[in-house]
């Protein structure tokens, strides 16, 4: 009984130091359920939940407002359609903003099409937080759909050179340092200047590009927990009714084994072979081909010093 009380107090103390943040577009049908899945994954509601919207419809806004009134969202930022940075294509501004307005020392960044699951593994969060003090750890991450292993860590964990906004746990100070080292002038301009990520053809993925530049520059890594039947984080890349159906299958643990630990390999990644739970391989292949065409067009436009086009 004493040990149980100690654990509960320790868990509450850790949760109180975490801001769970996202930039979100749509998904009103399942958004509240996905948030609850993340609460279950963490072991309770964290100290702060920050939602910065990219221009969702009224249905989703109504869901936000209800959750805000119930205390499930602590900070909520909406955007009017006549704003300069309205829309999903400017979501990178909201991704930065969500972290910037958070007030806790740790951030858990996530996306609403990424679903966690946990049974047991009760000490995972405390363990993960402790690893963030290591000099070689940039973030705790996961949810990768392609090989992304850099090198082994210790049993149950490995290091990666990737870091995704779909799921990452990091110090807020690290989040801010990565963003400002990469694009301080762009950020201070109110995102009106040149987006440094446009040169890579990934202007919409500004924050992730900033993360990976920081990882390379400082020779640090994401630390990834090896998934098992009772601990997984899947980026589904599905939306609306399809996401709702996929979530139900996922929580029922249907056909999850072949999607686990997709990143736990140092093989050369092939985008057309990405594993998305709920998406058939042929659909993933088509999606990646279209993405490749878009990137080629983007590079041509950037090289001509024209306005960059959004991809994906």
CSV table of N, CA and C in Angstrom, one decimal, residues 251-307:
chain,number,residue,atom,x,y,z
A,251,UNK,N,-6.9,-0.3,-30.8
A,251,UNK,CA,-7.0,-0.5,-29.3
A,251,UNK,C,-7.4,-2.0,-29.0
A,252,UNK,N,-8.1,-2.7,-30.0
A,252,UNK,CA,-8.4,-4.1,-29.8
A,252,UNK,C,-7.2,-5.0,-30.1
A,253,UNK,N,-6.1,-4.3,-30.5
A,253,UNK,CA,-4.8,-5.0,-30.8
A,253,UNK,C,-4.9,-6.0,-32.0
A,254,UNK,N,-5.7,-5.6,-33.0
A,254,UNK,CA,-5.9,-6.4,-34.2
A,254,UNK,C,-4.7,-6.2,-35.2
A,255,UNK,N,-4.0,-7.2,-35.5
A,255,UNK,CA,-3.0,-7.2,-36.6
A,255,UNK,C,-2.0,-6.1,-36.4
A,256,UNK,N,-1.4,-6.0,-35.1
A,256,UNK,CA,-0.5,-4.9,-34.9
A,256,UNK,C,1.0,-5.4,-35.0
A,257,UNK,N,1.2,-6.7,-34.9
A,257,UNK,CA,2.6,-7.1,-34.8
A,257,UNK,C,3.5,-6.7,-35.9
A,258,UNK,N,2.9,-6.8,-37.2
A,258,UNK,CA,3.8,-6.5,-38.3
A,258,UNK,C,4.0,-5.0,-38.5
A,259,UNK,N,3.4,-4.2,-37.7
A,259,UNK,CA,3.6,-2.8,-37.8
A,259,UNK,C,4.5,-2.2,-36.7
A,260,UNK,N,4.8,-3.1,-35.7
A,260,UNK,CA,5.6,-2.7,-34.6
A,260,UNK,C,7.1,-2.5,-35.0
A,261,UNK,N,7.7,-1.6,-34.4
A,261,UNK,CA,9.2,-1.4,-34.5
A,261,UNK,C,9.6,-1.2,-36.0
A,262,UNK,N,8.8,-0.6,-36.8
A,262,UNK,CA,9.2,-0.3,-38.2
A,262,UNK,C,10.5,0.5,-38.3
A,263,UNK,N,10.8,1.3,-37.3
A,263,UNK,CA,12.0,2.1,-37.3
A,263,UNK,C,13.2,1.4,-36.8
A,264,UNK,N,13.0,0.2,-36.2
A,264,UNK,CA,14.1,-0.5,-35.5
A,264,UNK,C,14.9,-1.3,-36.5
A,265,UNK,N,15.5,-0.6,-37.4
A,265,UNK,CA,16.4,-1.2,-38.4
A,265,UNK,C,17.3,-0.1,-39.0
A,266,UNK,N,18.5,-0.5,-39.3
A,266,UNK,CA,19.4,0.4,-39.9
A,266,UNK,C,19.6,0.2,-41.4
A,267,UNK,N,18.6,-0.5,-42.0
A,267,UNK,CA,18.6,-0.6,-43.5
A,267,UNK,C,18.2,0.7,-44.1
A,268,UNK,N,18.5,0.8,-45.4
A,268,UNK,CA,18.2,2.0,-46.2
A,268,UNK,C,16.7,2.2,-46.3
A,269,UNK,N,16.1,3.3,-45.9
A,269,UNK,CA,14.6,3.4,-45.9
A,269,UNK,C,14.2,3.5,-47.4
A,270,UNK,N,13.1,2.9,-47.7
A,270,UNK,CA,12.4,3.0,-49.0
A,270,UNK,C,11.0,3.6,-48.8
A,271,UNK,N,10.8,4.9,-49.1
A,271,UNK,CA,9.5,5.5,-48.7
A,271,UNK,C,8.3,4.8,-49.2
A,272,UNK,N,8.4,4.1,-50.4
A,272,UNK,CA,7.2,3.4,-50.9
A,272,UNK,C,6.9,2.2,-50.0
A,273,UNK,N,7.8,1.8,-49.1
A,273,UNK,CA,7.5,0.6,-48.2
A,273,UNK,C,7.2,1.0,-46.8
A,274,UNK,N,6.9,2.3,-46.6
A,274,UNK,CA,6.5,2.8,-45.3
A,274,UNK,C,5.3,2.0,-44.8
A,275,UNK,N,5.3,1.7,-43.5
A,275,UNK,CA,4.2,0.9,-42.8
A,275,UNK,C,3.3,1.9,-42.1
A,276,UNK,N,2.1,2.0,-42.6
A,276,UNK,CA,1.0,2.8,-41.9
A,276,UNK,C,-0.1,1.8,-41.5
A,277,UNK,N,-0.4,1.7,-40.2
A,277,UNK,CA,-1.4,0.9,-39.7
A,277,UNK,C,-2.8,1.4,-40.3
A,278,UNK,N,-3.4,0.5,-41.1
A,278,UNK,CA,-4.7,0.9,-41.6
A,278,UNK,C,-4.6,1.3,-43.1
A,279,UNK,N,-3.4,1.5,-43.6
A,279,UNK,CA,-3.3,1.8,-45.0
A,279,UNK,C,-2.7,0.6,-45.8
A,280,UNK,N,-3.3,0.1,-46.9
A,280,UNK,CA,-2.7,-1.0,-47.6
A,280,UNK,C,-1.5,-0.5,-48.3
A,281,UNK,N,-0.5,-1.4,-48.6
A,281,UNK,CA,0.8,-1.1,-49.2
A,281,UNK,C,0.6,-0.3,-50.5
A,282,UNK,N,-0.3,-0.7,-51.3
A,282,UNK,CA,-0.5,0.0,-52.6
A,282,UNK,C,-0.9,1.4,-52.5
A,283,UNK,N,-1.7,1.7,-51.4
A,283,UNK,CA,-2.1,3.1,-51.2
A,283,UNK,C,-0.9,3.9,-50.7
A,284,UNK,N,-0.1,3.3,-49.8
A,284,UNK,CA,1.1,4.0,-49.4
A,284,UNK,C,2.1,4.3,-50.5
A,285,UNK,N,2.2,3.3,-51.4
A,285,UNK,CA,3.1,3.5,-52.6
A,285,UNK,C,2.7,4.6,-53.4
A,286,UNK,N,1.4,4.7,-53.7
A,286,UNK,CA,0.8,5.8,-54.5
A,286,UNK,C,1.1,7.2,-53.8
A,287,UNK,N,0.8,7.2,-52.5
A,287,UNK,CA,1.0,8.4,-51.7
A,287,UNK,C,2.4,8.9,-51.8
A,288,UNK,N,3.4,8.0,-51.7
A,288,UNK,CA,4.8,8.4,-51.7
A,288,UNK,C,5.2,8.8,-53.1
A,289,UNK,N,4.7,8.2,-54.2
A,289,UNK,CA,5.0,8.6,-55.5
A,289,UNK,C,4.5,10.1,-55.7
A,290,UNK,N,3.3,10.4,-55.3
A,290,UNK,CA,2.8,11.7,-55.4
A,290,UNK,C,3.6,12.7,-54.6
A,291,UNK,N,4.0,12.3,-53.4
A,291,UNK,CA,4.9,13.1,-52.6
A,291,UNK,C,6.2,13.4,-53.3
A,292,UNK,N,6.8,12.4,-53.9
A,292,UNK,CA,8.0,12.5,-54.7
A,292,UNK,C,7.9,13.5,-55.8
A,293,UNK,N,6.8,13.4,-56.5
A,293,UNK,CA,6.6,14.4,-57.6
A,293,UNK,C,6.5,15.8,-57.1
A,294,UNK,N,5.8,16.0,-56.0
A,294,UNK,CA,5.6,17.3,-55.4
A,294,UNK,C,6.9,17.8,-54.9
A,295,UNK,N,7.8,17.0,-54.4
A,295,UNK,CA,9.2,17.5,-54.0
A,295,UNK,C,10.0,17.9,-55.2
A,296,UNK,N,9.9,17.2,-56.3
A,296,UNK,CA,10.6,17.6,-57.5
A,296,UNK,C,10.2,18.9,-57.9
A,297,UNK,N,8.9,19.1,-58.0
A,297,UNK,CA,8.3,20.4,-58.4
A,297,UNK,C,8.8,21.5,-57.4
A,298,UNK,N,8.8,21.2,-56.1
A,298,UNK,CA,9.2,22.2,-55.1
A,298,UNK,C,10.7,22.6,-55.4
A,299,UNK,N,11.6,21.6,-55.6
A,299,UNK,CA,13.0,22.0,-55.8
A,299,UNK,C,13.1,22.9,-57.1
A,300,UNK,N,12.4,22.6,-58.1
A,300,UNK,CA,12.5,23.4,-59.3
A,300,UNK,C,12.0,24.8,-59.1
A,301,UNK,N,10.9,24.9,-58.3
A,301,UNK,CA,10.4,26.2,-58.0
A,301,UNK,C,11.4,27.0,-57.1
A,302,UNK,N,11.9,26.3,-56.1
A,302,UNK,CA,12.9,27.0,-55.2
A,302,UNK,C,14.1,27.5,-55.9
A,303,UNK,N,14.6,26.6,-56.8
A,303,UNK,CA,15.8,27.0,-57.6
A,303,UNK,C,15.5,28.2,-58.5
A,304,UNK,N,14.3,28.4,-58.8
A,304,UNK,CA,13.9,29.5,-59.7
A,304,UNK,C,13.6,30.8,-58.8
A,305,UNK,N,13.8,30.6,-57.5
A,305,UNK,CA,13.5,31.7,-56.5
A,305,UNK,C,12.0,32.2,-56.6
A,306,UNK,N,11.2,31.2,-56.8
A,306,UNK,CA,9.7,31.5,-56.8
A,306,UNK,C,9.2,31.1,-55.5
A,307,UNK,N,7.9,31.4,-55.3
A,307,UNK,CA,7.2,31.1,-54.1
A,307,UNK,C,7.1,29.6,-53.9
